[in-house]
Coordinates of C-alpha atoms in Angstrom, one line a residue:
Chain A
M1 CA 131.1 102.7 141.4
S2 CA 129.7 105.2 138.9
E3 CA 127.4 102.7 137.2
C4 CA 125.5 102.2 140.5
L5 CA 122.2 103.9 141.3
K6 CA 122.1 105.7 144.6
F7 CA 119.0 106.6 146.7
S8 CA 118.8 108.2 150.1
Y9 CA 115.9 108.2 152.5
L10 CA 115.3 110.0 155.8
V11 CA 113.7 107.8 158.4
E12 CA 111.6 109.6 160.9
G13 CA 111.8 108.5 164.5
E14 CA 108.8 107.5 166.5
N15 CA 106.6 107.6 163.4
F16 CA 105.2 104.1 163.4
D17 CA 102.6 104.9 160.7
G18 CA 105.2 105.9 158.2
A19 CA 107.7 103.3 159.1
G20 CA 108.7 101.0 156.3
A21 CA 108.5 103.7 153.6
A22 CA 112.2 103.5 152.6
S23 CA 112.1 99.7 152.3
E24 CA 108.9 99.8 150.4
D25 CA 110.3 102.3 147.9
T26 CA 113.4 100.2 147.5
K27 CA 111.4 97.1 146.9
A28 CA 109.4 98.9 144.1
R29 CA 112.6 100.0 142.4
L30 CA 114.0 96.5 142.4
K31 CA 110.8 95.3 140.8
R32 CA 111.2 97.9 138.1
L33 CA 114.7 96.7 137.4
G34 CA 113.6 93.1 137.1
V35 CA 115.6 91.8 140.0
S36 CA 114.5 88.3 141.0
K37 CA 111.7 88.0 143.6
E38 CA 113.9 86.0 145.9
V39 CA 116.5 88.8 146.2
I40 CA 113.6 91.4 146.5
R41 CA 112.2 89.5 149.4
K42 CA 115.5 89.3 151.2
V43 CA 116.1 93.1 150.8
A44 CA 112.5 94.0 151.7
I45 CA 112.5 92.0 154.9
S46 CA 116.0 92.9 156.2
M47 CA 115.8 96.5 155.3
Y48 CA 112.3 96.8 156.9
E49 CA 113.7 95.4 160.1
A50 CA 116.6 97.8 160.1
E51 CA 114.2 100.7 159.4
I52 CA 111.9 99.7 162.2
N53 CA 114.9 99.5 164.5
M54 CA 115.9 103.0 163.7
V55 CA 112.3 104.2 164.4
I56 CA 112.0 102.4 167.7
H57 CA 115.5 102.7 169.2
A58 CA 117.3 105.6 167.5
N59 CA 114.8 108.3 166.8
G60 CA 115.2 107.8 163.1
G61 CA 118.2 108.2 160.8
K62 CA 119.3 107.9 157.2
A63 CA 119.1 105.0 154.8
D64 CA 121.4 104.9 151.8
V65 CA 120.7 102.3 149.1
M66 CA 123.1 101.6 146.3
I67 CA 122.0 99.3 143.5
C68 CA 124.8 98.0 141.3
P69 CA 124.7 95.6 138.4
D70 CA 125.9 92.7 140.6
K71 CA 124.9 93.7 144.1
I72 CA 122.8 95.8 146.4
K73 CA 124.2 97.7 149.4
V74 CA 122.1 99.2 152.1
V75 CA 123.6 101.4 154.7
M76 CA 121.4 102.5 157.7
K77 CA 123.0 105.2 159.8
D78 CA 121.6 106.7 163.0
T79 CA 122.9 108.9 165.9
G80 CA 120.8 107.1 168.5
K81 CA 121.8 105.5 171.8
G82 CA 123.8 102.7 170.2
I83 CA 123.9 99.0 171.0
E84 CA 125.7 98.0 174.2
N85 CA 126.2 94.3 173.4
I86 CA 125.9 93.4 169.7
E87 CA 126.3 89.7 170.3
Q88 CA 123.4 89.7 172.8
A89 CA 121.3 91.8 170.4
M90 CA 121.8 89.2 167.7
Q91 CA 120.1 86.5 169.7
E92 CA 116.5 85.7 168.7
G93 CA 114.0 87.1 171.2
F94 CA 116.3 89.6 172.8
S95 CA 114.9 93.1 172.9
T96 CA 115.2 96.3 174.8
A97 CA 111.9 97.7 173.4
S98 CA 109.4 99.1 175.9
E99 CA 106.1 97.6 176.8
Q100 CA 104.4 100.3 174.9
I101 CA 106.3 99.5 171.7
R102 CA 105.6 95.8 172.2
S103 CA 101.9 96.5 172.5
L104 CA 102.1 98.0 168.9
G105 CA 103.4 94.7 167.7
F106 CA 107.1 95.6 167.5
G107 CA 110.1 94.7 169.6
A108 CA 109.8 90.9 169.4
G109 CA 113.6 90.6 169.3
M110 CA 113.7 89.3 165.7
G111 CA 115.1 92.4 164.1
L112 CA 118.9 91.7 164.0
P113 CA 118.5 87.9 163.5
N114 CA 116.2 88.6 160.5
M115 CA 118.7 91.1 159.1
K116 CA 121.4 88.5 159.3
K117 CA 119.2 85.7 157.9
Y118 CA 117.9 87.8 154.9
S119 CA 121.2 89.4 153.8
D120 CA 124.3 88.0 152.2
S121 CA 126.5 90.1 154.5
L122 CA 125.8 92.1 157.6
D123 CA 128.1 94.5 159.4
I124 CA 127.1 96.4 162.5
Q125 CA 129.2 99.2 163.9
S126 CA 127.9 100.8 167.1
Q127 CA 129.1 103.1 169.8
V128 CA 127.0 103.7 172.9
G129 CA 125.8 107.3 173.0
V130 CA 127.1 108.0 169.4
G131 CA 125.1 105.8 167.1
T132 CA 124.9 102.8 164.9
V133 CA 125.8 102.0 161.3
V134 CA 124.2 98.9 159.8
T135 CA 125.6 97.7 156.4
M136 CA 123.9 94.9 154.5
E137 CA 124.9 93.6 151.1
Y138 CA 123.0 91.3 148.8
N139 CA 124.2 89.5 145.6
I140 CA 122.0 89.9 142.6
Chain B
M1 CA 94.1 92.9 123.1
F2 CA 90.5 93.3 124.1
K3 CA 89.4 96.8 125.3
S4 CA 87.1 96.3 128.3
V5 CA 86.2 100.0 128.4
L6 CA 85.8 102.5 125.6
I7 CA 86.3 106.2 125.7
D8 CA 84.0 108.4 123.7
K9 CA 86.5 111.1 122.6
T10 CA 83.7 113.5 121.5
I11 CA 82.6 113.7 125.2
C12 CA 85.9 113.3 127.0
N13 CA 87.0 116.8 128.1
G14 CA 90.5 115.8 129.2
C15 CA 89.9 116.2 132.9
I16 CA 92.2 114.0 134.9
N17 CA 89.8 112.1 137.2
C18 CA 90.1 108.7 135.5
M19 CA 93.9 109.1 135.2
K20 CA 94.3 109.8 138.9
R21 CA 92.0 107.0 139.9
C22 CA 93.5 104.2 137.7
P23 CA 95.2 101.7 140.1
T24 CA 97.8 100.5 137.5
K25 CA 98.5 104.0 136.0
A26 CA 97.2 102.8 132.6
I27 CA 95.7 106.2 131.6
R28 CA 97.3 109.2 130.1
V29 CA 95.7 112.4 128.8
V30 CA 97.1 113.0 125.3
D31 CA 96.0 116.1 123.3
G32 CA 93.2 116.8 125.8
K33 CA 91.7 113.3 125.6
A34 CA 92.1 110.3 127.9
E35 CA 93.9 107.2 126.5
I36 CA 94.2 103.8 127.9
N37 CA 97.3 101.6 127.7
V38 CA 95.5 98.3 127.2
A39 CA 98.6 96.3 128.2
R40 CA 98.4 97.8 131.7
C41 CA 94.6 97.8 132.1
I42 CA 93.2 95.3 134.6
N43 CA 89.6 96.0 133.5
C44 CA 88.5 97.1 137.0
G45 CA 86.1 99.8 135.7
E46 CA 87.2 102.4 138.2
C47 CA 87.5 104.9 135.3
V48 CA 83.9 104.2 134.4
R49 CA 82.9 104.8 138.0
V50 CA 84.7 108.1 138.4
C51 CA 84.1 109.8 135.0
Q52 CA 81.9 112.8 135.6
K53 CA 81.2 113.3 131.9
K54 CA 80.0 109.7 131.4
A55 CA 82.5 109.4 128.5
I56 CA 83.8 106.0 129.5
H57 CA 81.7 102.9 128.9
P58 CA 82.2 99.2 129.6
N59 CA 82.5 97.1 126.4
F60 CA 80.1 94.1 126.4
D61 CA 78.3 92.0 123.8
S62 CA 75.2 93.2 122.1
F63 CA 71.9 91.6 123.3
E64 CA 71.0 90.9 119.7
N65 CA 73.8 88.3 119.6
I66 CA 71.5 85.8 121.3
N67 CA 69.4 85.6 118.2
K68 CA 72.2 83.8 116.3
F69 CA 71.3 80.7 118.3
K70 CA 68.3 78.3 118.1
Y71 CA 68.3 77.7 121.9
K72 CA 69.3 80.6 124.1
V73 CA 70.5 80.1 127.7
A74 CA 70.9 82.9 130.1
V75 CA 73.4 82.5 132.9
P76 CA 72.7 85.5 135.2
S77 CA 75.3 86.4 137.9
A78 CA 74.0 86.3 141.5
A79 CA 74.3 90.1 141.5
F80 CA 71.5 90.2 138.9
F81 CA 69.0 89.1 141.6
G82 CA 69.8 92.2 143.6
Q83 CA 68.6 94.6 140.9
F84 CA 64.9 94.3 141.5
G85 CA 64.1 95.3 145.1
N86 CA 60.4 95.3 144.5
V87 CA 60.4 91.6 143.3
Q88 CA 59.8 89.4 146.3
D89 CA 61.0 86.0 145.0
L90 CA 63.9 84.5 143.1
D91 CA 61.7 82.5 140.7
T92 CA 60.1 85.6 139.3
T93 CA 63.5 87.2 138.5
L94 CA 64.9 84.0 137.1
N95 CA 61.9 83.3 134.8
S96 CA 61.7 87.0 133.7
L97 CA 64.7 86.2 131.5
R98 CA 62.5 83.9 129.4
N99 CA 60.1 86.8 128.8
V100 CA 62.9 89.0 127.4
G101 CA 64.0 86.4 124.8
F102 CA 65.8 83.4 126.5
D103 CA 64.7 79.8 126.3
D104 CA 66.3 78.7 129.5
V105 CA 68.1 80.0 132.5
F106 CA 70.9 78.7 134.7
G107 CA 72.1 80.9 137.7
V108 CA 75.8 81.5 138.3
A109 CA 75.0 80.8 142.0
R110 CA 74.8 77.1 141.1
G111 CA 78.4 77.4 139.8
S112 CA 79.3 79.1 143.1
D113 CA 78.0 76.2 145.1
V114 CA 80.2 73.8 143.1
L115 CA 83.2 76.2 143.5
T116 CA 82.6 76.4 147.2
A117 CA 82.5 72.6 147.6
L118 CA 85.8 72.3 145.6
T119 CA 87.6 75.0 147.5
R120 CA 86.4 73.7 150.9
Q121 CA 87.6 70.2 150.1
A122 CA 90.9 71.3 148.7
L123 CA 91.6 73.5 151.7
S124 CA 90.7 70.8 154.2
Q125 CA 93.1 68.4 152.4
G126 CA 95.9 70.9 152.4
K127 CA 96.0 70.9 148.5
L128 CA 96.0 74.7 148.2
Q129 CA 98.9 76.9 149.1
K130 CA 98.4 78.8 152.4
T131 CA 97.4 81.6 152.3
C132 CA 95.0 80.7 149.5
I133 CA 93.7 83.7 147.5
S134 CA 90.4 83.3 145.7
S135 CA 90.7 83.5 141.9
S136 CA 87.0 84.5 141.5
C137 CA 87.5 88.3 140.9
P138 CA 89.4 88.6 137.6
V139 CA 90.4 92.1 138.4
C140 CA 92.2 91.0 141.6
V141 CA 93.9 88.1 139.8
E142 CA 95.2 90.5 137.1
L143 CA 96.3 92.9 139.8
I144 CA 98.3 90.2 141.5
L145 CA 99.8 89.0 138.2
M146 CA 100.8 92.6 137.4
C147 CA 101.8 94.2 140.7
F148 CA 102.2 91.4 143.4
H149 CA 104.2 88.7 141.7
G150 CA 105.2 87.4 145.1
L151 CA 101.6 86.2 145.6
K152 CA 101.2 84.3 142.3
E153 CA 101.6 80.9 143.9
N154 CA 98.9 81.7 146.4
L155 CA 96.2 82.1 143.8
A156 CA 93.7 79.3 143.6
P157 CA 93.8 77.4 140.3
Y158 CA 90.0 77.5 139.7
I159 CA 88.0 79.1 137.0
P160 CA 85.2 81.4 138.3
A161 CA 81.7 80.3 139.2
S162 CA 80.3 81.9 136.1
H163 CA 82.4 79.7 133.9
I164 CA 81.5 76.5 135.8
A165 CA 77.8 77.5 135.6
A166 CA 78.1 78.1 131.8
K167 CA 79.6 74.6 131.3
M168 CA 76.9 73.0 133.4
A169 CA 74.2 75.0 131.6
R170 CA 75.3 73.8 128.2
E171 CA 75.4 70.2 129.3
E172 CA 71.9 70.5 130.8
A173 CA 70.6 72.2 127.6
I174 CA 72.0 69.5 125.4
K175 CA 70.4 66.8 127.6
K176 CA 67.1 68.7 127.7
T177 CA 66.7 69.5 124.0
G178 CA 68.8 67.0 122.1
L179 CA 70.2 69.9 120.1
K180 CA 73.8 70.1 118.9
S181 CA 76.2 72.2 121.1
E182 CA 76.6 74.8 118.3
E183 CA 72.8 75.4 118.2
I184 CA 72.9 76.4 121.8
G185 CA 74.0 79.9 122.8
V186 CA 75.1 80.3 126.4
F187 CA 75.3 84.0 127.6
L188 CA 76.6 85.3 130.9
I189 CA 74.7 88.3 132.3
S190 CA 77.5 90.0 134.3
P191 CA 78.0 93.3 136.2
C192 CA 81.8 93.2 135.4
P193 CA 83.8 94.5 132.5
A194 CA 86.7 92.2 133.6
H195 CA 84.5 89.2 133.1
V196 CA 83.8 90.3 129.6
A197 CA 87.6 90.7 128.9
A198 CA 88.3 87.3 130.6
V199 CA 86.0 85.5 128.2
K200 CA 87.3 87.4 125.2
E201 CA 90.9 86.7 126.0
N202 CA 90.5 83.2 127.5
F203 CA 92.1 84.6 130.7
Y204 CA 91.1 81.5 132.7
Q205 CA 92.6 79.1 130.1
N206 CA 89.7 76.8 130.0
D207 CA 87.1 76.5 127.2
S208 CA 83.9 77.2 129.1
G209 CA 81.9 77.6 125.9
I210 CA 80.6 81.1 126.7
D211 CA 79.1 82.6 123.6
G212 CA 78.8 86.1 124.9
V213 CA 78.8 88.3 128.0
L214 CA 75.8 90.7 128.4
S215 CA 75.5 93.5 130.9
V216 CA 73.3 93.2 134.0
R217 CA 72.2 96.8 133.2
E218 CA 71.1 96.2 129.7
V219 CA 69.2 93.0 130.4
G220 CA 68.0 94.4 133.8
I221 CA 66.3 97.4 132.1
K222 CA 64.5 95.0 129.7
V223 CA 63.3 93.0 132.7
M224 CA 62.2 96.1 134.6
N225 CA 59.9 97.0 131.7
L226 CA 58.0 93.7 132.1
R227 CA 54.9 93.2 134.2
F228 CA 56.1 90.8 136.8
D229 CA 52.7 89.2 137.4
E230 CA 52.8 88.0 133.8
V231 CA 56.0 86.1 134.3
D232 CA 55.4 82.4 133.8
I233 CA 57.2 80.4 136.4
K234 CA 58.6 77.4 134.5
A235 CA 61.9 76.9 136.2
N236 CA 62.7 77.0 139.9
Y237 CA 65.6 78.7 141.4
K238 CA 68.2 76.1 142.3
A239 CA 71.2 77.1 144.4
S240 CA 72.0 77.5 148.1
S241 CA 71.9 80.8 150.0
L242 CA 75.7 80.5 150.1
G243 CA 75.8 80.5 146.3
L244 CA 73.6 83.5 146.1
S245 CA 75.6 85.4 148.7
C246 CA 78.7 85.2 146.6
A247 CA 77.4 88.4 145.0
I248 CA 78.3 90.1 148.2
S249 CA 81.8 90.5 149.7
G250 CA 82.2 87.8 152.3
G251 CA 80.0 85.2 150.7
E252 CA 82.9 83.1 149.4
V253 CA 84.6 83.3 152.8
E254 CA 81.5 82.1 154.5
G255 CA 81.4 79.1 152.2
T256 CA 84.9 77.9 153.2
G257 CA 83.6 77.2 156.7
L258 CA 87.0 78.2 158.1
D259 CA 87.9 80.7 160.9
R260 CA 91.1 82.2 159.6
V261 CA 89.6 83.9 156.6
V262 CA 89.2 87.5 155.4
D263 CA 87.3 89.3 152.7
V264 CA 88.5 92.6 151.3
D265 CA 86.5 94.8 149.0
G266 CA 87.1 98.0 147.1
M267 CA 90.2 98.6 144.9
E268 CA 92.2 100.7 147.3
N269 CA 91.6 98.3 150.2
V270 CA 92.6 95.4 148.0
V271 CA 95.8 97.1 147.0
K272 CA 96.7 97.9 150.6
F273 CA 95.9 94.4 151.8
L274 CA 97.9 92.7 149.0
K275 CA 100.9 94.8 150.0
E276 CA 100.7 93.6 153.5
L277 CA 100.2 90.0 152.4
E278 CA 103.2 90.1 150.1
D279 CA 105.3 91.5 152.9
G280 CA 104.5 88.4 154.9
K281 CA 102.0 90.0 157.3
H282 CA 99.0 87.8 158.4
P283 CA 100.7 84.5 157.8
E284 CA 98.0 82.7 159.9
L285 CA 95.3 83.4 157.2
E286 CA 94.0 80.3 155.4
F287 CA 91.8 81.9 152.8
V288 CA 91.4 85.4 151.3
E289 CA 88.5 86.6 149.2
L290 CA 89.1 89.8 147.2
N291 CA 86.6 91.9 145.4
A292 CA 87.7 94.9 143.4
C293 CA 84.3 96.5 143.6
P294 CA 82.9 98.0 146.8
G295 CA 80.6 95.5 148.5
G296 CA 81.5 92.7 146.1
C297 CA 80.0 92.0 142.7
V298 CA 76.8 94.0 143.6
G299 CA 79.1 97.0 143.3
G300 CA 80.1 96.2 139.7
V301 CA 79.9 99.0 137.1
M302 CA 77.5 97.2 134.8
N303 CA 74.7 96.9 137.4
V304 CA 71.6 99.1 137.5
E305 CA 70.8 99.3 141.2
N306 CA 72.9 101.0 143.9
G307 CA 75.3 98.4 145.2
Y308 CA 74.4 98.7 148.8
F309 CA 70.7 98.5 148.1
A310 CA 71.4 95.4 145.9
K311 CA 73.3 93.9 148.8
S312 CA 70.3 94.4 151.1
T313 CA 68.0 92.7 148.5
I314 CA 70.4 89.8 148.1
T315 CA 70.6 89.4 151.9
R316 CA 66.8 89.3 152.1
L317 CA 66.6 86.7 149.3
C318 CA 69.2 84.6 151.0
R319 CA 67.0 84.4 154.1
E320 CA 64.1 83.3 151.9
V321 CA 66.2 80.5 150.3
M322 CA 67.3 79.4 153.8
K323 CA 63.7 79.3 155.0
G324 CA 62.5 77.3 151.9
S325 CA 63.0 73.7 151.2
R326 CA 65.1 74.1 148.1
N327 CA 68.4 75.2 149.7
V328 CA 70.0 72.6 147.4
T329 CA 73.3 72.5 145.7
D330 CA 75.0 70.8 142.7
F331 CA 77.9 68.5 143.2
A332 CA 81.5 68.9 142.0
D333 CA 81.4 65.6 140.3
K334 CA 83.7 66.2 137.3
T335 CA 87.5 65.7 137.0
Y336 CA 90.0 68.3 138.3
D337 CA 90.7 69.9 135.0
Y338 CA 87.0 70.6 134.3
Y339 CA 87.2 73.3 137.1
T340 CA 90.8 74.6 136.8
I341 CA 93.0 76.7 134.6
A342 CA 94.9 74.7 132.0
D343 CA 98.4 76.0 132.9
K344 CA 99.9 78.0 135.8
W345 CA 99.1 81.7 136.4
K346 CA 101.6 83.8 134.4
V347 CA 102.9 87.1 135.7
N348 CA 102.5 90.2 133.6
N349 CA 105.5 92.6 133.4
A350 CA 103.7 95.5 131.9
Y351 CA 103.5 97.4 135.1
Y352 CA 106.8 97.0 136.9
K353 CA 109.7 96.1 134.6
L354 CA 111.2 99.2 132.9
D355 CA 112.8 96.9 130.4
E356 CA 113.2 93.2 129.8
D357 CA 116.9 93.7 129.7
F358 CA 118.5 94.4 133.1
A359 CA 121.1 96.7 131.8
Q360 CA 118.6 98.7 129.8
A361 CA 116.3 98.9 132.9
F362 CA 119.2 100.3 134.8
V363 CA 119.8 103.0 132.2
K364 CA 116.1 103.9 132.2
M365 CA 115.9 104.1 136.0
R366 CA 118.8 106.5 135.9
K367 CA 117.0 108.6 133.3
M368 CA 113.8 108.4 135.5
E369 CA 115.8 109.6 138.5
D370 CA 117.3 112.5 136.6
A371 CA 113.8 113.6 135.5
R372 CA 112.4 113.2 138.9
Q373 CA 115.0 115.5 140.4
Q374 CA 113.9 118.2 138.1
L375 CA 110.2 117.8 138.5
P376 CA 108.3 119.7 141.2
G377 CA 106.6 116.7 142.8
R378 CA 103.2 118.5 142.8
D379 CA 101.5 115.6 140.9
C380 CA 99.2 118.1 139.2
G381 CA 98.6 115.9 136.2
M382 CA 98.8 118.7 133.7
C383 CA 101.6 116.9 131.7
G384 CA 99.1 114.1 131.1
A385 CA 100.6 111.6 133.5
P386 CA 99.0 110.8 136.9
S387 CA 102.1 111.9 139.0
C388 CA 105.5 113.3 138.6
K389 CA 106.9 109.8 139.2
D390 CA 104.8 108.4 136.3
F391 CA 105.8 111.3 134.1
A392 CA 109.5 110.6 134.9
E393 CA 108.9 107.0 133.8
D394 CA 107.3 108.1 130.6
I395 CA 110.3 110.4 129.9
A396 CA 112.7 107.5 130.6
Q397 CA 110.7 105.3 128.2
G398 CA 110.9 108.0 125.5
K399 CA 107.1 108.5 125.6
A400 CA 107.1 112.1 127.0
N401 CA 109.2 115.2 127.0
I402 CA 110.1 117.1 130.2
Q403 CA 108.9 120.3 128.5
Q404 CA 105.3 119.1 129.0
C405 CA 105.7 120.0 132.7
I406 CA 104.0 123.3 133.1
F407 CA 106.3 124.3 136.0
I408 CA 109.5 123.6 134.0
N409 CA 108.0 125.3 131.0
S410 CA 107.1 128.5 132.9
D411 CA 110.6 128.6 134.4
D412 CA 112.0 128.9 130.9
N413 CA 109.8 131.8 130.0

């Protein structure tokens, strides 16, 4: 779709201080466009979760954001270790994060459930040892 | 729209300090002089603070205005009492205002006591949205309405303590003198350019009858020229130590009597904290006090004394009040709308929205992106905008030309 705006972000792995920069920038852009605050909240929360996941589990990756007149599409792609059992990962409270990461306040097992809850469609493609692609869509 | 700060263009040398500092990117340097976009200005006074040339001044009412009234009432902010470190007691400072031309005095701290009682009661009854954000600092309220729309509902509905005090002062003066309301002039003595603007623009949507806002600095210098042993003590200081401590960041929080509270001071800290709050962090907080100025109102740009020294003076005076027998407070005995804004808080779209029309905003964002791709990202400010990002926005809005970028211009040569 040519009338859509596209933005790409590189998400650094293991950088907990900088984590959230892509979702924050996206949030600012949506505010500038005048998108409703309900939609902004959904995008900000779910994209932040996906971003944090890439930082914690996949040593970073790439975030592509496409803003179209009627919808927003966020694709988060990494070449990390992949998810063994997606169904299990979707359960609230399930996490494979280390103690050290939990001590930083992450890894509560709410990432994927929140991504589902705060998006209008969620698709996860993952292959162990190859990587994960998370696609989230939102209606404006 | 009221201009809370004025730039003296004969002194401004076009350096970019104020432009870089402005939290809402309201300043541009045009033809070598700083200019303020009033629609985006939240009256914080950071530009006044940072200007090396002293070319930017807060805009407040002239002291002479008090002479238009038969009976003149001074309503000094609590910060006023922090300006005179050598004066040992509150009564002297309070009554010194009679010696510079006022007939009566009524401290803002009395309004703070009332506001504290109101807030405490509403919080305990669950009548305020959690996390409740104090509406006392007009800069922080404007900042939320401009940049943090998601927190609008969290703002307390109250008018600030100074406005409550002004209303009470007028009623007291009418009762005391029997004069008509229009014969009585009620003047705030404030350290804050945003409080001046708030009165001029009726920002708090409640007619508090304030006839003018004077600066703590101007009045304070008059007071400093007095001989304090000649000050005649006619009125006693009436307010609690909590009311007085509202001049310092943390004073309001203390008054709530709650555990899950936080006070944040300084513009950058406030911005950072509001970001976190809007993102849903700290959901356990019950009450948040925000102060745009470092240390609270004692750090306001219309004060005389160093903010940290003023804080120390206020703290000492608070201990004196606590020791004495007159740690009394007024009651919040009026109806709800006496103390609250008439309507809901309204968001201001001057900062974020590129255009009221979604399709137009889309076109502008694309233009902005195109410009941003070409700009060097050095944020040097030489184009007259605070960063390449802001410059790109100015280009998209048709307010600037990409040739103003010195890097792009030199490439062409």
